[in-house]
Coordinates of C-alpha atoms and ligand atoms in Angstrom, one line a residue:
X1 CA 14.3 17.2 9.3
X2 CA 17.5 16.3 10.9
X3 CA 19.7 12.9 10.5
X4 CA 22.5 12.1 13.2
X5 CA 24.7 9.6 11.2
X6 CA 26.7 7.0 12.5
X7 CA 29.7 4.4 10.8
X8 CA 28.9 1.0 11.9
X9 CA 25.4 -0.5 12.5
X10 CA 23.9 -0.8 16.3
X11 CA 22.9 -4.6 16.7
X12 CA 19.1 -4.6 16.6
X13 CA 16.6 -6.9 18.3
X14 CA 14.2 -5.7 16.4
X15 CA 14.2 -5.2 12.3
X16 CA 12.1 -4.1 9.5
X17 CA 13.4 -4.7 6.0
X18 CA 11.2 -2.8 3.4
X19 CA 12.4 -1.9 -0.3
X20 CA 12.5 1.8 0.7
X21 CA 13.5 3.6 3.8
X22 CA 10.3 5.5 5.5
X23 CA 12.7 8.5 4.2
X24 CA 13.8 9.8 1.3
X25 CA 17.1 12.2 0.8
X26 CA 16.2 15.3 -1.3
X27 CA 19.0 17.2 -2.3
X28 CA 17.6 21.0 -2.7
X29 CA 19.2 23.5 -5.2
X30 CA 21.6 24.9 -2.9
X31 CA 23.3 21.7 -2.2
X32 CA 21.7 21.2 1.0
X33 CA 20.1 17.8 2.2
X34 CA 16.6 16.9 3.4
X35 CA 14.9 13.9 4.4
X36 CA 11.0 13.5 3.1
X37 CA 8.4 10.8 4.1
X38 CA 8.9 8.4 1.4
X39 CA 5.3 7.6 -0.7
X40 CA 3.0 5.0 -0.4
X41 CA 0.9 2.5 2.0
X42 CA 3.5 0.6 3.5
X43 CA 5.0 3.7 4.7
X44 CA 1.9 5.0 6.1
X45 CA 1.1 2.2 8.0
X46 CA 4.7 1.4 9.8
X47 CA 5.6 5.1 10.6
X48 CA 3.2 4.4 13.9
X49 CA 4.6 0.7 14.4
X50 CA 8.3 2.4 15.0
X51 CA 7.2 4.7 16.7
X52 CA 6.4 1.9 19.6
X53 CA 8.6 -1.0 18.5
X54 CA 12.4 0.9 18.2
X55 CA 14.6 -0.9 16.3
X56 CA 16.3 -0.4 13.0
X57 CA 15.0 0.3 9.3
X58 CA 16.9 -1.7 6.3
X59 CA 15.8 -0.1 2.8
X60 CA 16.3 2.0 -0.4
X61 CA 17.0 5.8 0.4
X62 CA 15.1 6.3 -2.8
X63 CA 17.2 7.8 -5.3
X64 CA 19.9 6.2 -7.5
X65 CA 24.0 5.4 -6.5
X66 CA 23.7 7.1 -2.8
X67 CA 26.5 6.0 -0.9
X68 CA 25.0 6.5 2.8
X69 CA 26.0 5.6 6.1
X70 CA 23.7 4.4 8.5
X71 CA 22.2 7.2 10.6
X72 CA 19.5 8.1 12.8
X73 CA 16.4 9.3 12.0
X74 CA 13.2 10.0 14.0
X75 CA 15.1 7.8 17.0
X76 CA 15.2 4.9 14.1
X77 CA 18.3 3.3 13.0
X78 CA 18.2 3.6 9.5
X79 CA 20.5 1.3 7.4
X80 CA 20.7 2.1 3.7
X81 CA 20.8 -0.5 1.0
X82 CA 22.4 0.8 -2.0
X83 CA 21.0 0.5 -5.8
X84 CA 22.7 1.5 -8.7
X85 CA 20.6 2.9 -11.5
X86 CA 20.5 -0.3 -13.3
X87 CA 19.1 -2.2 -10.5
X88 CA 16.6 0.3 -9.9
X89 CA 15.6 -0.3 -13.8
X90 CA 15.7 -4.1 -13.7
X91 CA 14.9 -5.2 -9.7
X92 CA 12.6 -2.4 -8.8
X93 CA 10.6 -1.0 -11.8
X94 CA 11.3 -4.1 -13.9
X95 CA 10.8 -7.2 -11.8
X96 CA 8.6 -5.2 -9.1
X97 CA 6.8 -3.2 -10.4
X98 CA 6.2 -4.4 -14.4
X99 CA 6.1 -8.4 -14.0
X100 CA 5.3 -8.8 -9.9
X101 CA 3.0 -5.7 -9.0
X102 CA 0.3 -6.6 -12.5
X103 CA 0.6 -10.2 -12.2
X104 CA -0.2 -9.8 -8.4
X105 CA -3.2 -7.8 -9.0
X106 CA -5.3 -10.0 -11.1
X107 CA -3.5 -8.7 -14.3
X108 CA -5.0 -5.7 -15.3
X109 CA -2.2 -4.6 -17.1
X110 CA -0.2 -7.3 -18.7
X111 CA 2.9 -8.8 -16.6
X112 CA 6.6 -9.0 -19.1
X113 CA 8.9 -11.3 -17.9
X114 CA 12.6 -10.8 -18.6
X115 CA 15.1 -13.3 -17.3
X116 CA 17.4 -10.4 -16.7
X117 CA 15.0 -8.4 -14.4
X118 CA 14.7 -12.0 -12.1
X119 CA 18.1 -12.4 -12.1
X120 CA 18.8 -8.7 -10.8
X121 CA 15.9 -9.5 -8.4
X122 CA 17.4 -12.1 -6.9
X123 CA 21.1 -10.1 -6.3
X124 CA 19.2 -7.5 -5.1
X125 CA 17.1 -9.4 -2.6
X126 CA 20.4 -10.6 -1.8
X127 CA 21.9 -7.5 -0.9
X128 CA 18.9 -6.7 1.1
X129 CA 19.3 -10.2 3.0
X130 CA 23.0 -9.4 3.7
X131 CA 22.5 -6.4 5.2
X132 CA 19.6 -7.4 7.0
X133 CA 21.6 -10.3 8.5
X134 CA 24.3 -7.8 9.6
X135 CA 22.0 -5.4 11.9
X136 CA 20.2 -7.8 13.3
X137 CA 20.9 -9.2 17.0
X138 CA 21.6 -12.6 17.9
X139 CA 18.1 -14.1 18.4
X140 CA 16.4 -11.1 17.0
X141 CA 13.0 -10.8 15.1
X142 CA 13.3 -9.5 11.3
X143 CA 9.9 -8.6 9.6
X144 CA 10.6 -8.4 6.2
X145 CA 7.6 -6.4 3.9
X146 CA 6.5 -6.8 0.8
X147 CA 6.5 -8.2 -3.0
X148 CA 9.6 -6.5 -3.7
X149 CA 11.6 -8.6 -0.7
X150 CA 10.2 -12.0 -0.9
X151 CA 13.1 -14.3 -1.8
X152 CA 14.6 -12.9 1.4
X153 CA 12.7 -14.4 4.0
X154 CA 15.0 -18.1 2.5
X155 CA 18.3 -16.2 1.9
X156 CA 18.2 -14.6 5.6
X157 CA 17.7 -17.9 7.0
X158 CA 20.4 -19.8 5.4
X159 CA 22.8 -17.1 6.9
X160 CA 21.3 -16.4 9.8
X161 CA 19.7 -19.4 11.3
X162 CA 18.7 -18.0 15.1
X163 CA 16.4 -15.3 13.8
X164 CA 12.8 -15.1 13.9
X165 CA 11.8 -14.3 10.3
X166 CA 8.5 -12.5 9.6
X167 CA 6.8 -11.6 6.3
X168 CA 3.7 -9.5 5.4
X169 CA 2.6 -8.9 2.0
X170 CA 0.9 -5.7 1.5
X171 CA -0.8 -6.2 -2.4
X172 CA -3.1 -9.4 -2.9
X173 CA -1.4 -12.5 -3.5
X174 CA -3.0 -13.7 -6.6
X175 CA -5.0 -17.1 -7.1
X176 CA -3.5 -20.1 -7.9
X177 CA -3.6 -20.0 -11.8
X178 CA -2.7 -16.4 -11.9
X179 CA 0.8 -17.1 -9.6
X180 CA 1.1 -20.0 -11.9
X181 CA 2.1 -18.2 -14.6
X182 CA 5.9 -16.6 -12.9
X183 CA 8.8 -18.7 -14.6
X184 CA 9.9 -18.2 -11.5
X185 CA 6.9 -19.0 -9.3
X186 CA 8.9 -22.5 -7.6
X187 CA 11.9 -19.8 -6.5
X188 CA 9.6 -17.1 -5.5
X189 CA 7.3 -19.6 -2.9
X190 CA 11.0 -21.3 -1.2
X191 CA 11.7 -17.8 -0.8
X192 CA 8.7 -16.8 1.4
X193 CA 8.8 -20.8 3.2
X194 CA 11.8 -19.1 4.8
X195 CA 9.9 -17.3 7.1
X196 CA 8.1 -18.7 10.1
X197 CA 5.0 -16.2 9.8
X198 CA 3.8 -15.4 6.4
X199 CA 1.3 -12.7 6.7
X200 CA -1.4 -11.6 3.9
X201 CA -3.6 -9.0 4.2
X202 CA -7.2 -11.5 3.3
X203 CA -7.6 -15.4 4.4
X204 CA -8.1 -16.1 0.4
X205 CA -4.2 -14.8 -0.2
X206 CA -2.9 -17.6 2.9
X207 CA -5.0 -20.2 1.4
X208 CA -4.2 -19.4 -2.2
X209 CA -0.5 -20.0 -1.0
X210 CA -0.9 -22.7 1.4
X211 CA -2.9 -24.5 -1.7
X212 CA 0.5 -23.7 -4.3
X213 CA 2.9 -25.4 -1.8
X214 CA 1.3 -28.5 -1.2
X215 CA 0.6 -28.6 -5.5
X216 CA 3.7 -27.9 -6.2
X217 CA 5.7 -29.3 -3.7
X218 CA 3.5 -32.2 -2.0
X219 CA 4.4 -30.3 1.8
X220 CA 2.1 -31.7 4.3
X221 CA -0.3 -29.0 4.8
X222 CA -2.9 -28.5 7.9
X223 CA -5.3 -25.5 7.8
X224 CA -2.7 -22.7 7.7
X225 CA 0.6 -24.6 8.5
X226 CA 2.8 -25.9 6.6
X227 CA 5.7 -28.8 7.5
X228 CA 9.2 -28.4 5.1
X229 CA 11.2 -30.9 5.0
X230 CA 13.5 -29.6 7.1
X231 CA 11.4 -29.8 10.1
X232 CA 10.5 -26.4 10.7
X233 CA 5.9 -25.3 10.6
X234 CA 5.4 -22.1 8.7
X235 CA 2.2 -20.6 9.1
X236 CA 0.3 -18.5 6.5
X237 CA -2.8 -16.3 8.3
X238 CA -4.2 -13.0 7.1
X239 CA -3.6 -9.8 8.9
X240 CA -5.9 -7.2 7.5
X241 CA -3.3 -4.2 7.8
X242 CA -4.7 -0.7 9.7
X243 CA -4.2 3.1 10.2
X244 CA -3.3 4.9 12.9
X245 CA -6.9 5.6 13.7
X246 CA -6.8 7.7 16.2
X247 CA -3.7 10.1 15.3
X248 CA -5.6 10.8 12.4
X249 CA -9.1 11.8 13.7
X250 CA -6.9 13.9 16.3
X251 CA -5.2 15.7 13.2
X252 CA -9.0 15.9 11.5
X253 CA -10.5 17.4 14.0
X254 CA -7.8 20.4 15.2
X255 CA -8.9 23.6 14.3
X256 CA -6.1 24.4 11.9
X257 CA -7.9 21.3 9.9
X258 CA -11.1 22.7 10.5
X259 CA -10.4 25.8 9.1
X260 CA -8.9 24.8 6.0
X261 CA -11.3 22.2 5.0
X262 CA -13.6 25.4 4.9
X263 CA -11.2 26.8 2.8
X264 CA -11.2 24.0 0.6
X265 CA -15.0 24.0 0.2
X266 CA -14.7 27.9 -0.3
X267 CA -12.2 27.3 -2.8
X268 CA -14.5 24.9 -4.8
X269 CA -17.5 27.9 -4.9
X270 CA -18.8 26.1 -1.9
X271 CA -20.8 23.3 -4.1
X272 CA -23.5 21.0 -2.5
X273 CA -21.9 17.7 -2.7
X274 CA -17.8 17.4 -2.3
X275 CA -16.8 14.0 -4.0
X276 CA -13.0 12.9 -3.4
X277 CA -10.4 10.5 -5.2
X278 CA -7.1 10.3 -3.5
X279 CA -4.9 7.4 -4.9
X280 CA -1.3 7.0 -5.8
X281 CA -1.4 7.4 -9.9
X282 CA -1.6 3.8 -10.4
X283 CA -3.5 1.5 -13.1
X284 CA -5.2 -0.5 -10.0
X285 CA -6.5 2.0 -8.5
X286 CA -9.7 2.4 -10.8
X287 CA -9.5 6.2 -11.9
X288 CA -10.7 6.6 -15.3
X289 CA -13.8 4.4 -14.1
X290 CA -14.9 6.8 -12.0
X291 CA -13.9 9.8 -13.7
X292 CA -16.1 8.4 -16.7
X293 CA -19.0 7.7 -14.3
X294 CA -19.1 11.4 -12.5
X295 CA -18.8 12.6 -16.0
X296 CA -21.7 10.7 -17.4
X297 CA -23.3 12.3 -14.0
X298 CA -23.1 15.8 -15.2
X299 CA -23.6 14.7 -18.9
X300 CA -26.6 13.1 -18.3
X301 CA -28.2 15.7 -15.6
X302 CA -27.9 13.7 -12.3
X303 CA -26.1 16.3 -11.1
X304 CA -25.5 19.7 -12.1
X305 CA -22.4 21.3 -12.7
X306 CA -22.9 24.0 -10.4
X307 CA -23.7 21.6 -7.2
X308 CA -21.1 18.7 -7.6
X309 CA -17.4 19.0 -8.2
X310 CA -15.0 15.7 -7.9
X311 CA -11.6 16.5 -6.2
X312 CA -9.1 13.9 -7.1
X313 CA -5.5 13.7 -5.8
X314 CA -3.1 11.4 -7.8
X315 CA -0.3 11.0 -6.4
X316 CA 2.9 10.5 -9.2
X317 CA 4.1 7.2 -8.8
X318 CA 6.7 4.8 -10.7
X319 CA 7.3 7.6 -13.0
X320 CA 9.6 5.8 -15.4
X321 CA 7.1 2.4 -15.8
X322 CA 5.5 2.7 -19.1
X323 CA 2.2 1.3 -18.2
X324 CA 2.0 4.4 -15.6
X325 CA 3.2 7.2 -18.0
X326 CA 0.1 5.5 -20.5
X327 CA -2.2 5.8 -17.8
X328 CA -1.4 9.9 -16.9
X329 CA -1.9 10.8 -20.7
X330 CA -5.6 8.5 -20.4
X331 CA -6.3 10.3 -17.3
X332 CA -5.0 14.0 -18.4
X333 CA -7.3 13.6 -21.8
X334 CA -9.9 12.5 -20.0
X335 CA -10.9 14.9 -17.5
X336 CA -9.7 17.6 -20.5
X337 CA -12.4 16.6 -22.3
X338 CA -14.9 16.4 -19.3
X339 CA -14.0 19.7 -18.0
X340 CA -14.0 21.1 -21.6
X341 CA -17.7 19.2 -22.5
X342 CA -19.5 20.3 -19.3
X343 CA -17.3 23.4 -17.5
X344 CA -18.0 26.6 -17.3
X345 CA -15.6 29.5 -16.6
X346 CA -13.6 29.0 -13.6
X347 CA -16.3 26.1 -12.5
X348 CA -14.9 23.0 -14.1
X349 CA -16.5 19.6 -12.8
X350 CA -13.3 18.2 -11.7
X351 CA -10.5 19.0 -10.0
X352 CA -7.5 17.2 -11.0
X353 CA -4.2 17.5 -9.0
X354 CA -1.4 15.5 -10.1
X355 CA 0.5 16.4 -6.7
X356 CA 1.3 14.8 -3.3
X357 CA 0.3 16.8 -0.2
X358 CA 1.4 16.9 3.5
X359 CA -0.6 14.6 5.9
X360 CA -2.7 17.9 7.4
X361 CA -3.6 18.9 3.7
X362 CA -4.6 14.8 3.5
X363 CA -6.8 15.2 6.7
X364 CA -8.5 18.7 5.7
X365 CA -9.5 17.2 2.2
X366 CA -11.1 14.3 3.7
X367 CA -13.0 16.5 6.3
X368 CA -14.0 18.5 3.9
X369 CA -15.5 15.7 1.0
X370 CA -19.2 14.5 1.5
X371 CA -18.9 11.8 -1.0
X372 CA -15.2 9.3 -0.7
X373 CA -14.5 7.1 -4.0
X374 CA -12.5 4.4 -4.2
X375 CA -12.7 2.2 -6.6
X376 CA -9.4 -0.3 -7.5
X377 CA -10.0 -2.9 -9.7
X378 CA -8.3 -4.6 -7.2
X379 CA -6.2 -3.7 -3.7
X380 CA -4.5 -5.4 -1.0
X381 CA -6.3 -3.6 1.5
X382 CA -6.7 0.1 0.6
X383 CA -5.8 2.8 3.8
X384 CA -7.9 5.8 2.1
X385 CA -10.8 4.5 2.5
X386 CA -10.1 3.5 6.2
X387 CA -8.9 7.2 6.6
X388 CA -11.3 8.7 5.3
X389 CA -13.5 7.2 7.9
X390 CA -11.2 8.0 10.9
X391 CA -11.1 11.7 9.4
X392 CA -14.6 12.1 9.7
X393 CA -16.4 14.6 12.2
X394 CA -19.2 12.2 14.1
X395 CA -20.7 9.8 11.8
X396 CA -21.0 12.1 8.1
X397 CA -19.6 11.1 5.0
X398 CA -20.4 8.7 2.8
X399 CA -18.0 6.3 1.4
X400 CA -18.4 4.2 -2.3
X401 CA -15.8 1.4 -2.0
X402 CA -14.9 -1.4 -4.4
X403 CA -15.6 -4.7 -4.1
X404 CA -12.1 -5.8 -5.3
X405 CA -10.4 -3.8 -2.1
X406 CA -9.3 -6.4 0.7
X407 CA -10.9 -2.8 2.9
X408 CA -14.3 -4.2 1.2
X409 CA -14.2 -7.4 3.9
X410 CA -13.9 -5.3 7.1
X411 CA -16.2 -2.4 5.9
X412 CA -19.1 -3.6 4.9
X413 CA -21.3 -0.9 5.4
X414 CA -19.7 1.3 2.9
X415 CA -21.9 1.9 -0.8
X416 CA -20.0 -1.1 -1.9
X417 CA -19.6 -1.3 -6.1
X418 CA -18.4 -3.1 -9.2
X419 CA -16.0 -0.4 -10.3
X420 CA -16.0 -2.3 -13.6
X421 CA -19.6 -1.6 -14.2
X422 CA -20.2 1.8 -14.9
X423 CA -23.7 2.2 -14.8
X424 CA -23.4 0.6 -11.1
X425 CA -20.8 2.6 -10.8
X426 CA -23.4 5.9 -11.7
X427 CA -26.0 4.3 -9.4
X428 CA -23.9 3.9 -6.7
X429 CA -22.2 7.4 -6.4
X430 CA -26.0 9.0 -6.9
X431 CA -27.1 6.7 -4.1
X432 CA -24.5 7.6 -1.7
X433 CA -24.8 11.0 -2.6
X434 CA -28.2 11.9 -2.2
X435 CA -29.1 9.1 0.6
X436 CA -30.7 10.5 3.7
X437 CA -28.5 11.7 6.6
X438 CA -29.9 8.8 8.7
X439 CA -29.0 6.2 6.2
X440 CA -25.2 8.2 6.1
X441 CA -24.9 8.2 9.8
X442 CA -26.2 4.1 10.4
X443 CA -23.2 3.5 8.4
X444 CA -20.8 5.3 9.2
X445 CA -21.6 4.7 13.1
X446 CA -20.5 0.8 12.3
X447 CA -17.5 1.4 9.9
X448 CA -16.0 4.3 12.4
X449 CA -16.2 1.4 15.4
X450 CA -14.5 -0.8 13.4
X451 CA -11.5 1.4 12.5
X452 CA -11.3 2.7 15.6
X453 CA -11.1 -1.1 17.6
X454 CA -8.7 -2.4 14.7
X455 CA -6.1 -0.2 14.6
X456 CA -2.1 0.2 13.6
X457 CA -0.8 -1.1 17.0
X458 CA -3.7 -4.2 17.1
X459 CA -2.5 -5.0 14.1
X460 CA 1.5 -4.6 14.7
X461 CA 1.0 -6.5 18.2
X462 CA -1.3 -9.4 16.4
X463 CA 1.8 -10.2 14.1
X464 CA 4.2 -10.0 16.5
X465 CA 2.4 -11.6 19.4
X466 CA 2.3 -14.9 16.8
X467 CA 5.2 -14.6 15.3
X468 CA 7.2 -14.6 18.5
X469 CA 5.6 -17.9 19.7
X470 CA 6.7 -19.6 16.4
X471 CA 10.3 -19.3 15.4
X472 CA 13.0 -21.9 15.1
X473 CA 12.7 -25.1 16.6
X474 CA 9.1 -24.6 17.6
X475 CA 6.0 -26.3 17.2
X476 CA 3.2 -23.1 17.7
Ligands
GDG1 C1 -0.1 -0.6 -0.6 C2 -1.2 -1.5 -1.1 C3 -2.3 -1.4 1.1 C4 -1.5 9.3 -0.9 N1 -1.2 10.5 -1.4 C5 -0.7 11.2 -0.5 C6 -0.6 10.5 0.7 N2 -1.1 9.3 0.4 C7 -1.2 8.2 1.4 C8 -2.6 7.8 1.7 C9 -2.4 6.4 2.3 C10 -1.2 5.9 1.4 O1 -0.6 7.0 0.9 C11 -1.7 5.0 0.3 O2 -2.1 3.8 0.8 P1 -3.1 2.8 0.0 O3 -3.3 1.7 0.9 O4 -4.3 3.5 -0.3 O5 -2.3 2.3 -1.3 P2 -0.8 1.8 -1.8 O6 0.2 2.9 -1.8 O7 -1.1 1.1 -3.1 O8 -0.4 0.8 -0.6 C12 -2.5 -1.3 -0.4 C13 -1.0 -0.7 1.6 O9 0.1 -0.9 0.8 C14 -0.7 -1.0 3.1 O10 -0.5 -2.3 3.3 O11 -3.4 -0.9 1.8 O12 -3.5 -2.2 -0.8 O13 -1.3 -1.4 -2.5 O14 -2.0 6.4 3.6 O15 -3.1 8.7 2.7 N3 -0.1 10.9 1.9 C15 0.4 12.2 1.9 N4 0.4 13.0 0.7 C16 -0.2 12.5 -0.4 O16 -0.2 13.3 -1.4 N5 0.9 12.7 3.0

């Protein structure tokens, strides 16, 4: 991939401010430099937006103490924030991703709070703020994404009050006596009340927050808008975020994707029944449940070795948070002693692959899988399990889906499950498994019409359609 780069920042009308860039810089062996799409949902699901909405990028390159200058990438103006390694430690795996991230996701690992990893979050956001404020054009809209980000929504007003401010968390914002338990929660809520749009991905996260500003701070509240005292209305609504539905099925269905989700299957010894996992390696997103569950599937004789194998993908992910090197070691030990228990030579149950693929390698997997799982213990919205659907050739597939996924609201038709309860759990992936083609097809038929008719740009123009009738001064 090629970057042009430029000195000085382009004024932009238009800005996104994420923690990272939707590009990484590699730097290969021989000294040369690469760009990669940088991991993740937030990426997935903007990469389209940008593509119709030009305008510049502010975030995190991805790797520690790069000096860059903003460049051009893709036709997007890409303005890098610099971190040091420090504030990567503190701000982004400390404050983000060990105190914010488990906190926000109904605490299924314990959150630690360290006064030092606030403080560097708030510098940082500061940073992030500054340089946001410098790109952007005189009456321009900023949307600013994600946990990692939301004190900036306040700072970017203070210095640049003629912008429209938008915010969209991606992860769930928690319930009220969850939040309640941030040192920090008072800063962290002013910090979003900066924006005029506060977007969440399901109604429950706008009225959980909506419900901890007039507690805490006695704001007159009506339905989802809320008056500060300085005059301005900030509305909180959910924007259940999408996939580029129809660049996917397109990439599904081309023959190069046909012909290696054959390989795939060929690959596997050509079993039965296909079932899929593919999740960033993260403690939400309900692994070892269903690991244990397909095991105990073979172990008990449900299914047989030789007609079922489980493909999961993990993704590595915040490689350097202890809670996530804990969970690799559960995960390796766990399908070791599966594949060990139940294999047979060069036939082992599951196939684990600690690796991140390109998109077309994404798109030939889920062609190729008659059984999707996803099961979080709890997610903001979850995209697999909407592209799984989009991936799929006329209405096929099955797809067992978590409860605890914000994707659980919109597609109700999938085998919906506790991924807490096991033996549901069991039930569940036998049901979908074995369940007549008709049964398959009635459900997927309804799910693939809803992906299709909510898609990236609906949602993108939903936001933005609101956003740009509130803004300063108004009353929307
Ligand atoms: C956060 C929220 C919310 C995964 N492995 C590879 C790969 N992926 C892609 C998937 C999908 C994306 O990454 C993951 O998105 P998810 O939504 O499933 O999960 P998070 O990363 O946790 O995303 C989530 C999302 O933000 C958007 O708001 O839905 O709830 O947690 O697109 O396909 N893509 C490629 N290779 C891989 O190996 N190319």
């Amino acid at each position: 991939m090629s970057a042009e780069r430029h000195r000085t920042s382009k004024k932009a009308s238009f800005v996104v401010v994420a923690n990272r860039l939707p590009v990484d810089r590699v730097v290969n062996p021989d000294g040369s430099v690469d760009w990669r799409t940088s991991p993740g949902g937030l990426v997935s699901a903007f990469e389209p937006v940008m593509r119709t909405h030009r305008g510049a990028w502010v975030g995190w390159p991805g790797s520690a103490d790069d000096d860059l200058e903003p460049f051009t990438h893709n036709d997007l103006q890409l303005e890098p924030v610099h971190l040091s390694a420090e504030d990567i430690e503190f701000y982004y795996e400390g404050f983000s991703n060990a105190t914010l991230w488990p906190l926000y996701h109904d605490v299924v690992a314990p959150p630690t709070y360290h006064r030092e990893w606030w403080d560097r979050y708030v510098a940082i956001n500061h940073r992030f703020a500054e340089a946001s404020a410098r790109v952007a054009a005189e009456d321009g809209l900023v949307w600013v994404q994600d946990y990692q980000l939301q004190l900036v929504p306040q700072m970017l007003r203070q210095l640049r009050p003629d912008l429209r401010i938008g915010f969209f968390l991606h992860i769930p914002f928690p319930p009220t006596e969850l939040f309640q338990q941030l040192p920090w929660r008072g800063q962290i809520l002013q910090g979003l009340l900066g924006a005029d749009l506060v977007g969440f991905q399901l109604p429950g996260g706008a009225q959980n927050f909506v419900r901890l500003v007039r507690q805490r701070f006695s704001y007159e509240t009506r339905r989802d808008r809320i008056r500060t005292p300085d005059g301005r209305t900030v509305v909180a609504r959910a924007y259940p975020i999408a996939i580029d539905s129809t660049g996917m099925h397109e990439l599904a269905m081309s023959d190069a994707t046909a012909q290696r989700a054959a390989e795939i299957r060929a690959d596997l010894e050509d079993p039965k029944i296909v079932f899929l996992g593919v999740d960033r390696l993260d403690y939400t997103k309900g692994m070892p449940e269903r690991i244990r569950a397909f095991g105990e599937l073979i172990a008990d004789g449900t299914f047989d070795p030789e007609d079922a194998v489980f493909l999961q993908v993990a993704t590595p992910s915040r490689e350097r948070v202890e809670q996530y090197r804990l969970l690799r070691d559960d995960i390796d030990r766990l399908v070791g002693r599966i594949n060990g228990d139940t294999g047979r030579l060069g036939r082992p149950p599951i196939i684990y692959l600690h690796n991140s693929y390109p998109r077309e390698e994404m798109a030939a997997m889920f062609r190729a899988a008659d059984v999707m799982v996803v099961t979080p213990l709890r997610d903001g919205m979850n995209l697999v399990a909407k592209e799984y659907v989009a991936c799929r050739e006329g209405d096929t597939g099955a797809l067992v889906l978590s409860e605890f996924a914000g994707a659980a609201k919109e597609l109700r038709q999938a085998y919906l499950v506790n991924p807490h309860d096991i033996d549901g759990l069991k039930s569940v992936m036998a049901t979908a498994a074995n369940d007549s083609t008709r049964n398959k097809a009635r459900r997927m038929r309804i799910m693939r019409r809803h992906v299709f008719e909510h898609d990236i740009d609906r949602w993108a123009e939903s936001f933005l359609d609101d956003l740009s009738r509130l803004g300063p001064g108004t009353e929307a």
